[in-house]
mmCIF file of C-alpha atoms in Angstrom:
data_model
loop_
_atom_site.group_PDB
_atom_site.id
_atom_site.type_symbol
_atom_site.label_atom_id
_atom_site.label_comp_id
_atom_site.label_asym_id
_atom_site.label_seq_id
_atom_site.Cartn_x
_atom_site.Cartn_y
_atom_site.Cartn_z
ATOM 1 C CA MET A 1 1.123 -22.757 -28.863
ATOM 2 C CA GLU A 2 2.646 -25.218 -25.968
ATOM 3 C CA GLN A 3 5.856 -23.199 -25.870
ATOM 4 C CA LYS A 4 3.219 -20.492 -24.329
ATOM 5 C CA TRP A 5 1.667 -22.209 -22.060
ATOM 6 C CA SER A 6 5.237 -24.205 -20.872
ATOM 7 C CA TYR A 7 6.375 -20.205 -20.599
ATOM 8 C CA LEU A 8 3.429 -19.135 -18.375
ATOM 9 C CA VAL A 9 3.604 -22.258 -16.402
ATOM 10 C CA GLU A 10 7.374 -21.465 -15.357
ATOM 11 C CA GLU A 11 7.014 -17.898 -14.781
ATOM 12 C CA TYR A 12 4.547 -18.006 -12.550
ATOM 13 C CA ARG A 13 4.243 -21.646 -11.401
ATOM 14 C CA THR A 14 6.454 -21.066 -7.998
ATOM 15 C CA MET A 15 4.366 -17.158 -7.231
ATOM 16 C CA LEU A 16 1.027 -18.821 -7.559
ATOM 17 C CA TYR A 17 1.985 -22.230 -5.670
ATOM 18 C CA ARG A 18 3.322 -20.071 -2.802
ATOM 19 C CA ILE A 19 -0.403 -17.874 -2.699
ATOM 20 C CA ALA A 20 -2.313 -20.826 -3.041
ATOM 21 C CA PHE A 21 -0.186 -22.385 -0.039
ATOM 22 C CA SER A 22 -0.912 -19.559 1.958
ATOM 23 C CA ASN A 23 -4.904 -19.752 1.983
ATOM 24 C CA MET A 24 -4.773 -23.966 1.658
ATOM 25 C CA LYS A 25 -1.998 -24.935 4.155
ATOM 26 C CA ASN A 26 -0.892 -28.048 2.424
ATOM 27 C CA PRO A 27 0.676 -28.731 -0.642
ATOM 28 C CA ALA A 28 -1.617 -31.048 -2.146
ATOM 29 C CA ASP A 29 -4.759 -28.239 -2.341
ATOM 30 C CA ALA A 30 -2.646 -25.756 -3.349
ATOM 31 C CA GLU A 31 -0.835 -27.648 -6.182
ATOM 32 C CA ASP A 32 -4.887 -28.190 -7.512
ATOM 33 C CA ALA A 33 -5.849 -24.904 -7.053
ATOM 34 C CA VAL A 34 -2.612 -24.029 -9.035
ATOM 35 C CA GLN A 35 -3.162 -26.339 -11.651
ATOM 36 C CA GLU A 36 -7.018 -25.761 -12.238
ATOM 37 C CA ALA A 37 -6.018 -21.622 -12.539
ATOM 38 C CA PHE A 38 -3.681 -21.991 -15.557
ATOM 39 C CA LEU A 39 -6.884 -24.717 -17.395
ATOM 40 C CA ARG A 40 -9.125 -21.742 -16.748
ATOM 41 C CA TYR A 41 -6.320 -19.137 -17.873
ATOM 42 C CA MET A 42 -6.079 -21.923 -21.130
ATOM 43 C CA LYS A 43 -9.700 -21.599 -21.565
ATOM 44 C CA GLU A 44 -10.205 -17.868 -21.370
ATOM 45 C CA GLU A 45 -12.038 -16.667 -24.570
ATOM 46 C CA LYS A 46 -11.182 -12.645 -23.676
ATOM 47 C CA PRO A 47 -7.826 -11.743 -24.812
ATOM 48 C CA ILE A 48 -5.589 -11.246 -21.729
ATOM 49 C CA GLN A 49 -4.125 -7.525 -22.274
ATOM 50 C CA ASN A 50 -0.827 -7.673 -21.135
ATOM 51 C CA LYS A 51 1.925 -9.111 -19.418
ATOM 52 C CA GLU A 52 0.952 -7.202 -15.856
ATOM 53 C CA HIS A 53 -3.105 -7.897 -16.721
ATOM 54 C CA GLU A 54 -1.721 -11.952 -17.554
ATOM 55 C CA LYS A 55 -0.188 -12.238 -13.957
ATOM 56 C CA ALA A 56 -2.858 -10.406 -11.762
ATOM 57 C CA TRP A 57 -5.361 -12.545 -13.713
ATOM 58 C CA LEU A 58 -3.408 -15.488 -12.570
ATOM 59 C CA ILE A 59 -3.277 -14.576 -9.085
ATOM 60 C CA ARG A 60 -6.889 -13.190 -8.889
ATOM 61 C CA THR A 61 -8.381 -16.805 -10.766
ATOM 62 C CA THR A 62 -6.056 -19.176 -7.904
ATOM 63 C CA ILE A 63 -7.398 -16.890 -5.037
ATOM 64 C CA HIS A 64 -11.174 -17.266 -5.895
ATOM 65 C CA ILE A 65 -10.533 -21.163 -6.289
ATOM 66 C CA CYS A 66 -8.615 -21.141 -3.358
ATOM 67 C CA LEU A 67 -11.737 -19.800 -1.843
ATOM 68 C CA ASP A 68 -13.632 -22.490 -3.402
ATOM 69 C CA ILE A 69 -12.316 -25.118 -2.279
ATOM 70 C CA LEU A 70 -12.505 -23.895 1.697
ATOM 71 C CA LYS A 71 -16.324 -23.012 0.950
ATOM 72 C CA SER A 72 -17.536 -26.294 -0.126
ATOM 73 C CA GLY A 73 -18.935 -29.037 2.127
ATOM 74 C CA TRP A 74 -16.710 -31.512 1.010
ATOM 75 C CA TYR A 75 -13.805 -29.402 2.311
ATOM 76 C CA GLN A 76 -15.361 -28.826 5.152
ATOM 77 C CA ARG A 77 -16.228 -32.142 6.115
ATOM 78 C CA THR A 78 -12.417 -33.267 5.720
ATOM 79 C CA VAL A 79 -9.323 -32.305 7.779
ATOM 80 C CA PRO A 80 -5.779 -32.719 6.217
ATOM 81 C CA TRP A 81 -3.596 -34.949 8.198
ATOM 82 C CA ASN A 82 -0.446 -32.544 8.524
ATOM 83 C CA GLU A 83 -2.185 -29.140 8.433
ATOM 84 C CA SER A 84 -0.672 -26.972 10.666
ATOM 85 C CA PHE A 85 0.178 -23.612 10.842
ATOM 86 C CA GLU A 86 3.739 -24.568 11.999
ATOM 87 C CA ASN A 87 4.019 -26.960 9.025
ATOM 88 C CA ALA A 88 2.554 -24.237 6.850
ATOM 89 C CA ALA A 89 5.256 -21.806 7.343
ATOM 90 C CA LYS A 90 8.041 -24.190 7.148
ATOM 91 C CA ASN A 91 6.655 -25.477 3.973
ATOM 92 C CA ILE A 92 5.931 -22.648 2.019
ATOM 93 C CA TYR A 93 9.096 -22.438 -0.196
ATOM 94 C CA LEU A 94 9.268 -18.621 -0.281
ATOM 95 C CA PRO A 95 12.548 -17.650 -2.661
ATOM 96 C CA TYR A 96 14.256 -16.348 0.572
ATOM 97 C CA GLN A 97 15.061 -17.752 3.612
ATOM 98 C CA VAL A 98 12.428 -16.676 6.528
ATOM 99 C CA ARG A 99 13.942 -16.138 9.970
ATOM 100 C CA ASP A 100 10.975 -15.517 11.715
ATOM 101 C CA ASP A 101 8.390 -18.321 11.080
ATOM 102 C CA GLU A 102 6.521 -17.152 13.997
ATOM 103 C CA THR A 103 5.169 -14.132 12.667
ATOM 104 C CA LEU A 104 4.478 -15.945 8.973
ATOM 105 C CA GLU A 105 2.615 -18.525 11.153
ATOM 106 C CA ALA A 106 0.383 -15.458 12.636
ATOM 107 C CA VAL A 107 -0.637 -14.463 9.271
ATOM 108 C CA LEU A 108 -1.194 -17.649 8.119
ATOM 109 C CA ARG A 109 -3.590 -17.593 10.883
ATOM 110 C CA LEU A 110 -5.487 -14.439 9.793
ATOM 111 C CA PRO A 111 -8.780 -14.298 8.433
ATOM 112 C CA VAL A 112 -8.858 -15.015 4.417
ATOM 113 C CA HIS A 113 -9.267 -11.004 3.991
ATOM 114 C CA TYR A 114 -7.066 -9.995 5.987
ATOM 115 C CA ARG A 115 -4.399 -12.487 5.287
ATOM 116 C CA ASN A 116 -4.031 -12.214 1.251
ATOM 117 C CA ALA A 117 -4.131 -7.931 1.542
ATOM 118 C CA ILE A 118 -0.967 -8.842 3.856
ATOM 119 C CA TYR A 119 0.730 -11.686 2.128
ATOM 120 C CA LEU A 120 1.102 -9.951 -1.480
ATOM 121 C CA PHE A 121 1.915 -6.950 0.499
ATOM 122 C CA TYR A 122 4.700 -8.201 2.597
ATOM 123 C CA TYR A 123 5.909 -11.289 1.159
ATOM 124 C CA GLU A 124 5.313 -10.956 -2.326
ATOM 125 C CA ASP A 125 6.094 -7.412 -2.172
ATOM 126 C CA TYR A 126 3.163 -6.101 -4.326
ATOM 127 C CA SER A 127 1.473 -2.328 -4.210
ATOM 128 C CA ILE A 128 -1.227 -1.174 -2.597
ATOM 129 C CA HIS A 129 -2.430 -0.172 -5.951
ATOM 130 C CA GLU A 130 -1.294 -3.479 -7.640
ATOM 131 C CA ILE A 131 -3.169 -5.174 -4.348
ATOM 132 C CA ALA A 132 -6.581 -3.543 -5.248
ATOM 133 C CA GLY A 133 -6.067 -4.495 -8.609
ATOM 134 C CA ILE A 134 -5.300 -8.158 -8.250
ATOM 135 C CA LEU A 135 -8.361 -8.709 -5.536
ATOM 136 C CA ASN A 136 -11.036 -6.238 -7.133
ATOM 137 C CA GLU A 137 -10.894 -3.595 -4.104
ATOM 138 C CA LYS A 138 -10.545 -0.235 -3.495
ATOM 139 C CA GLU A 139 -7.182 1.254 -2.323
ATOM 140 C CA GLY A 140 -8.885 2.615 0.939
ATOM 141 C CA THR A 141 -10.139 -1.523 1.410
ATOM 142 C CA ILE A 142 -6.454 -2.889 1.190
ATOM 143 C CA LYS A 143 -5.408 0.182 3.378
ATOM 144 C CA THR A 144 -7.838 -0.410 6.192
ATOM 145 C CA ARG A 145 -7.321 -4.724 5.500
ATOM 146 C CA LEU A 146 -3.213 -4.116 5.653
ATOM 147 C CA ARG A 147 -3.784 -1.735 9.376
ATOM 148 C CA ARG A 148 -6.735 -4.644 10.802
ATOM 149 C CA GLY A 149 -4.223 -7.160 10.018
ATOM 150 C CA ARG A 150 -1.195 -5.835 11.556
ATOM 151 C CA GLU A 151 -3.166 -5.492 14.990
ATOM 152 C CA GLU A 152 -4.339 -8.587 14.381
ATOM 153 C CA VAL A 153 -0.727 -10.295 13.762
ATOM 154 C CA LYS A 154 0.236 -8.341 17.105
ATOM 155 C CA LYS A 155 -2.581 -9.585 19.067
ATOM 156 C CA ILE A 156 -1.807 -13.634 17.861
ATOM 157 C CA LEU A 157 1.810 -13.076 18.742
ATOM 158 C CA THR A 158 1.367 -11.484 22.236
ATOM 159 C CA GLU A 159 -2.217 -12.966 23.136
ATOM 160 C CA GLY A 160 -1.907 -16.188 21.118
ATOM 161 C CA ARG A 161 -5.267 -15.794 19.481
ATOM 162 C CA PRO A 162 -6.918 -13.668 16.658
ATOM 163 C CA MET B 1 -66.391 53.786 2.319
ATOM 164 C CA GLY B 2 -63.334 51.722 2.765
ATOM 165 C CA ILE B 3 -60.669 51.601 5.444
ATOM 166 C CA GLN B 4 -58.164 52.745 3.808
ATOM 167 C CA GLU B 5 -60.427 56.215 3.077
ATOM 168 C CA VAL B 6 -60.913 56.332 6.826
ATOM 169 C CA GLN B 7 -57.007 56.122 8.218
ATOM 170 C CA ASN B 8 -55.288 57.993 4.990
ATOM 171 C CA GLN B 9 -56.846 60.774 2.812
ATOM 172 C CA SER B 10 -54.513 60.559 -0.122
ATOM 173 C CA GLY B 11 -54.570 57.125 -0.336
ATOM 174 C CA ARG B 12 -51.094 56.796 -0.130
ATOM 175 C CA GLN B 13 -49.888 53.812 1.850
ATOM 176 C CA THR B 14 -47.147 54.587 4.413
ATOM 177 C CA TYR B 15 -45.723 50.891 4.780
ATOM 178 C CA GLN B 16 -44.250 51.517 1.219
ATOM 179 C CA LYS B 17 -42.288 54.281 1.481
ATOM 180 C CA LYS B 18 -40.639 52.572 4.570
ATOM 181 C CA LYS B 19 -40.063 49.349 3.249
ATOM 182 C CA LYS B 20 -38.804 50.591 0.017
ATOM 183 C CA THR B 21 -35.865 53.058 1.426
ATOM 184 C CA GLY B 22 -34.558 50.248 3.859
ATOM 185 C CA SER B 23 -34.240 47.909 1.547
ATOM 186 C CA ALA B 24 -32.346 50.077 -1.273
ATOM 187 C CA GLU B 25 -29.865 50.605 1.953
ATOM 188 C CA GLY B 26 -29.490 46.788 2.731
ATOM 189 C CA PHE B 27 -29.024 46.123 -0.965
ATOM 190 C CA GLN B 28 -26.155 49.128 -1.420
ATOM 191 C CA GLU B 29 -24.655 47.721 1.324
ATOM 192 C CA SER B 30 -24.593 43.636 0.172
ATOM 193 C CA LEU B 31 -23.367 44.886 -3.126
ATOM 194 C CA LEU B 32 -20.461 46.679 -0.934
ATOM 195 C CA GLN B 33 -19.954 43.651 0.619
ATOM 196 C CA ASN B 34 -19.945 41.417 -2.319
ATOM 197 C CA LEU B 35 -17.672 43.378 -4.166
ATOM 198 C CA LYS B 36 -15.355 43.486 -1.066
ATOM 199 C CA TYR B 37 -15.539 39.854 -0.691
ATOM 200 C CA ARG B 38 -14.749 39.474 -4.424
ATOM 201 C CA ASP B 39 -11.755 41.002 -4.232
ATOM 202 C CA GLN B 40 -10.891 38.623 -1.206
ATOM 203 C CA GLU B 41 -11.405 35.560 -3.148
ATOM 204 C CA LYS B 42 -9.518 36.540 -6.050
ATOM 205 C CA GLN B 43 -6.313 37.589 -4.467
ATOM 206 C CA ALA B 44 -6.689 34.364 -2.597
ATOM 207 C CA VAL B 45 -7.160 32.544 -6.060
ATOM 208 C CA THR B 46 -3.599 34.633 -7.141
ATOM 209 C CA ALA B 47 -1.979 33.143 -4.240
ATOM 210 C CA ALA B 48 -2.917 29.515 -5.075
ATOM 211 C CA GLU B 49 -1.727 29.421 -8.325
ATOM 212 C CA ALA B 50 1.563 30.900 -7.528
ATOM 213 C CA GLU B 51 1.976 28.432 -4.768
ATOM 214 C CA ALA B 52 1.129 25.701 -7.400
ATOM 215 C CA LYS B 53 3.104 26.972 -9.937
ATOM 216 C CA GLN B 54 6.136 26.839 -6.843
ATOM 217 C CA GLY B 55 5.195 23.339 -6.325
ATOM 218 C CA VAL B 56 5.732 22.447 -9.549
ATOM 219 C CA THR B 57 9.287 24.377 -9.711
ATOM 220 C CA ASP B 58 9.919 22.398 -6.835
ATOM 221 C CA SER B 59 9.457 19.153 -8.044
ATOM 222 C CA GLN B 60 11.501 19.947 -11.325
ATOM 223 C CA ILE B 61 14.508 20.883 -8.756
ATOM 224 C CA GLY B 62 14.957 17.164 -7.793
ATOM 225 C CA VAL B 63 14.201 14.750 -5.269
ATOM 226 C CA LYS B 64 16.963 15.539 -3.242
ATOM 227 C CA ALA B 65 15.007 19.213 -2.466
ATOM 228 C CA LYS B 66 11.901 17.636 -2.116
ATOM 229 C CA ALA B 67 13.112 15.103 -0.030
ATOM 230 C CA GLU B 68 14.863 17.924 2.446
ATOM 231 C CA LYS B 69 11.483 19.708 2.147
ATOM 232 C CA VAL B 70 9.499 16.529 3.226
ATOM 233 C CA GLY B 71 10.381 12.966 2.670
ATOM 234 C CA ILE B 72 12.724 12.916 5.448
ATOM 235 C CA GLY B 73 10.827 14.446 7.985
ATOM 236 C CA ARG B 74 7.711 12.195 7.551
ATOM 237 C CA ILE B 75 9.497 8.852 8.049
ATOM 238 C CA GLY B 76 9.747 9.401 11.717
ATOM 239 C CA ALA B 77 5.648 9.223 11.837
ATOM 240 C CA VAL B 78 5.921 5.802 11.139
ATOM 241 C CA PRO B 79 5.484 3.451 13.802
ATOM 242 C CA GLY B 80 8.937 1.734 14.326
ATOM 243 C CA ILE B 81 10.778 4.018 12.650
ATOM 244 C CA ARG B 82 12.094 7.005 15.116
ATOM 245 C CA MET B 83 14.807 9.304 13.600
ATOM 246 C CA ASN B 84 17.121 12.311 13.584
ATOM 247 C CA ALA B 85 16.157 14.189 10.891
ATOM 248 C CA ALA B 86 18.975 16.891 11.433
ATOM 249 C CA ALA B 87 21.505 13.703 11.695
ATOM 250 C CA ALA B 88 20.302 12.071 9.053
ATOM 251 C CA GLN B 89 20.290 14.784 6.122
ATOM 252 C CA GLU B 90 23.926 14.470 6.430
ATOM 253 C CA THR B 91 24.163 10.741 5.774
ATOM 254 C CA LEU B 92 20.645 9.977 3.989
ATOM 255 C CA GLN B 93 19.812 11.941 0.089
ATOM 256 C CA ALA B 94 16.423 10.820 -0.696
ATOM 257 C CA VAL B 95 16.812 9.711 -4.631
ATOM 258 C CA GLU B 96 13.933 8.242 -6.692
ATOM 259 C CA VAL B 97 12.196 4.808 -6.279
ATOM 260 C CA ARG B 98 13.764 2.289 -8.892
ATOM 261 C CA HIS B 99 10.865 -0.093 -7.157
ATOM 262 C CA MET B 100 13.517 -2.901 -6.927
ATOM 263 C CA SER B 101 12.349 -6.783 -5.894
ATOM 264 C CA TYR B 102 13.296 -8.956 -3.319
ATOM 265 C CA GLU B 103 15.509 -11.019 -5.167
ATOM 266 C CA ASP B 104 17.497 -8.119 -6.325
ATOM 267 C CA SER B 105 17.817 -6.973 -3.078
ATOM 268 C CA ASP B 106 20.952 -7.810 -0.904
ATOM 269 C CA HIS B 107 19.344 -7.695 2.516
ATOM 270 C CA VAL B 108 15.024 -7.453 3.382
ATOM 271 C CA ARG B 109 13.480 -6.275 6.409
ATOM 272 C CA ILE B 110 9.831 -7.550 6.275
ATOM 273 C CA ALA B 111 8.614 -5.634 9.805
ATOM 274 C CA VAL B 112 4.504 -6.946 9.523
ATOM 275 C CA THR B 113 4.156 -5.482 13.051
ATOM 276 C CA GLU B 114 5.398 -2.399 12.213
ATOM 277 C CA GLY B 115 4.001 -1.771 8.744
ATOM 278 C CA TYR B 116 6.993 -0.901 6.794
ATOM 279 C CA THR B 117 9.605 -2.994 4.911
ATOM 280 C CA LEU B 118 12.923 -2.245 3.538
ATOM 281 C CA LYS B 119 14.817 -3.567 0.753
ATOM 282 C CA GLY B 120 18.601 -2.671 0.356
ATOM 283 C CA LYS B 121 21.562 -3.097 -1.984
ATOM 284 C CA ARG B 122 25.207 -2.402 -1.772
ATOM 285 C CA GLU B 123 26.629 -0.145 -4.390
ATOM 286 C CA GLY B 124 29.802 2.156 -5.167
ATOM 287 C CA GLY B 125 33.221 0.724 -5.485
ATOM 288 C CA ALA B 126 35.345 2.726 -3.558
ATOM 289 C CA GLU B 127 32.639 5.389 -2.096
ATOM 290 C CA ALA B 128 30.564 2.629 -0.371
ATOM 291 C CA ARG B 129 27.080 3.214 -0.941
ATOM 292 C CA VAL B 130 23.703 1.798 -0.158
ATOM 293 C CA TYR B 131 20.310 2.245 -1.725
ATOM 294 C CA VAL B 132 17.700 1.913 0.787
ATOM 295 C CA GLU B 133 13.785 1.072 0.291
ATOM 296 C CA ALA B 134 11.220 1.222 2.036
ATOM 297 C CA LYS B 135 7.479 0.841 1.827
ATOM 298 C CA TYR B 136 4.913 1.579 4.554
ATOM 299 C CA GLU B 137 1.408 0.078 4.518
ATOM 300 C CA ASP B 138 -0.409 3.607 4.050
ATOM 301 C CA GLY B 139 1.344 3.102 0.613
ATOM 302 C CA ARG B 140 4.454 5.736 0.592
ATOM 303 C CA GLN B 141 7.362 4.545 -1.084
ATOM 304 C CA GLU B 142 10.375 6.163 -0.311
ATOM 305 C CA ALA B 143 14.171 5.529 -1.169
ATOM 306 C CA TYR B 144 17.426 6.622 0.021
ATOM 307 C CA GLN B 145 21.375 6.877 -0.733
ATOM 308 C CA VAL B 146 22.811 6.177 2.502
ATOM 309 C CA GLU B 147 26.515 7.451 2.450
ATOM 310 C CA MET B 148 28.630 4.738 4.533
ATOM 311 C CA ALA B 149 31.756 6.533 5.535
ATOM 312 C CA LYS B 150 29.324 9.018 7.121
ATOM 313 C CA VAL B 151 27.136 6.567 9.333
ATOM 314 C CA SER B 152 28.466 5.651 12.635
ATOM 315 C CA GLY B 153 28.933 2.302 13.687
ATOM 316 C CA GLN B 154 26.753 2.976 17.105
ATOM 317 C CA THR B 155 23.258 4.323 14.895
ATOM 318 C CA GLU B 156 20.523 4.377 16.519
ATOM 319 C CA HIS B 157 18.384 5.380 13.515
ATOM 320 C CA VAL B 158 16.698 2.691 11.539
ATOM 321 C CA ILE B 159 17.759 3.366 7.990
ATOM 322 C CA GLU B 160 20.970 3.809 8.587
ATOM 323 C CA ARG B 161 21.224 0.589 10.772
ATOM 324 C CA PHE B 162 19.812 -1.282 8.207
ATOM 325 C CA ALA B 163 22.543 0.302 5.292
ATOM 326 C CA LEU B 164 25.133 -1.261 7.699
ATOM 327 C CA GLU B 165 23.586 -4.495 8.138
ATOM 328 C CA THR B 166 23.020 -4.463 4.518
ATOM 329 C CA MET B 167 27.070 -3.848 3.916
ATOM 330 C CA GLN B 168 27.966 -6.225 7.031
ATOM 331 C CA GLU B 169 25.850 -9.140 5.435
ATOM 332 C CA GLY B 170 28.158 -11.292 2.737
ATOM 333 C CA GLU B 171 25.055 -12.787 1.049
ATOM 334 C CA GLU B 172 21.735 -11.834 0.312
ATOM 335 C CA THR B 173 19.659 -12.313 3.962
ATOM 336 C CA TYR B 174 16.165 -11.453 4.757
ATOM 337 C CA ASP B 175 15.178 -10.303 8.414
ATOM 338 C CA PHE B 176 11.609 -10.974 9.504
ATOM 339 C CA ARG B 177 9.693 -8.877 12.335
#
């Protein structure tokens, strides 16, 4: 059993951390969110059907935990001392080297519904069908978010505001 | 004595005859029209079925023929990617999408503002080829095999340019826009 958990953590930890970081924009909160997601998975009573389902479940839960933290009264009354979009883009630790931090910074500035769709599609290389499954939305909704999100990124890059 | 008896002694109502004649003619006319339309519909259905069968045959022929028909032409409609389809057909061959990951790619371009991603991998020893996978914002995914021997160094074509970059880059590189 212990082996199963360690395999699970090894397999998804980094990817979930990146997704949590894109939402929380600071390492400590991102780590908390990922840890909570793994704990919820361990407590989950319904069997997870397959690997794809397992992955989608973990991503969806991580995003929900992040959104819950962001919405919480405590979080809204506090300001992390090291939070900035520039720092966030530099500290996201993608599995590849980012040449252009500006676009990633702009993506991190997007409203949450655009940000998650854009981040999963471009930076984690998920298909629209997979993102729709992860975020529990229709494929058409994801396509719209991608298109509108791209327009917002352009606005941020040219005008400096979303 | 009623009104009818005064006007028509035979007791026959004139309007009945008139109505019946007109109605029969109208019915005959509409029946003929319906038969004509039904024949036309049948012909249309047969034509559509034949077209669908032809489509299945096309897909069985292979991805290459299909790509020549639609795939390459469509890429020109995507923002940021402009190409000369005629020139590209000589160097590009549409192939099946392998769903290659970023980690497996030699070169990656993430163009968020233009709505697409490209992944490239060097292939083939002596005959240098590059496999390029494109993913678009509208969900389409296309893959091409680029014959590097035929690609001009001065090409402006996005896929060819990207294939050249993939060949030139000595190590895994990622280009974000």
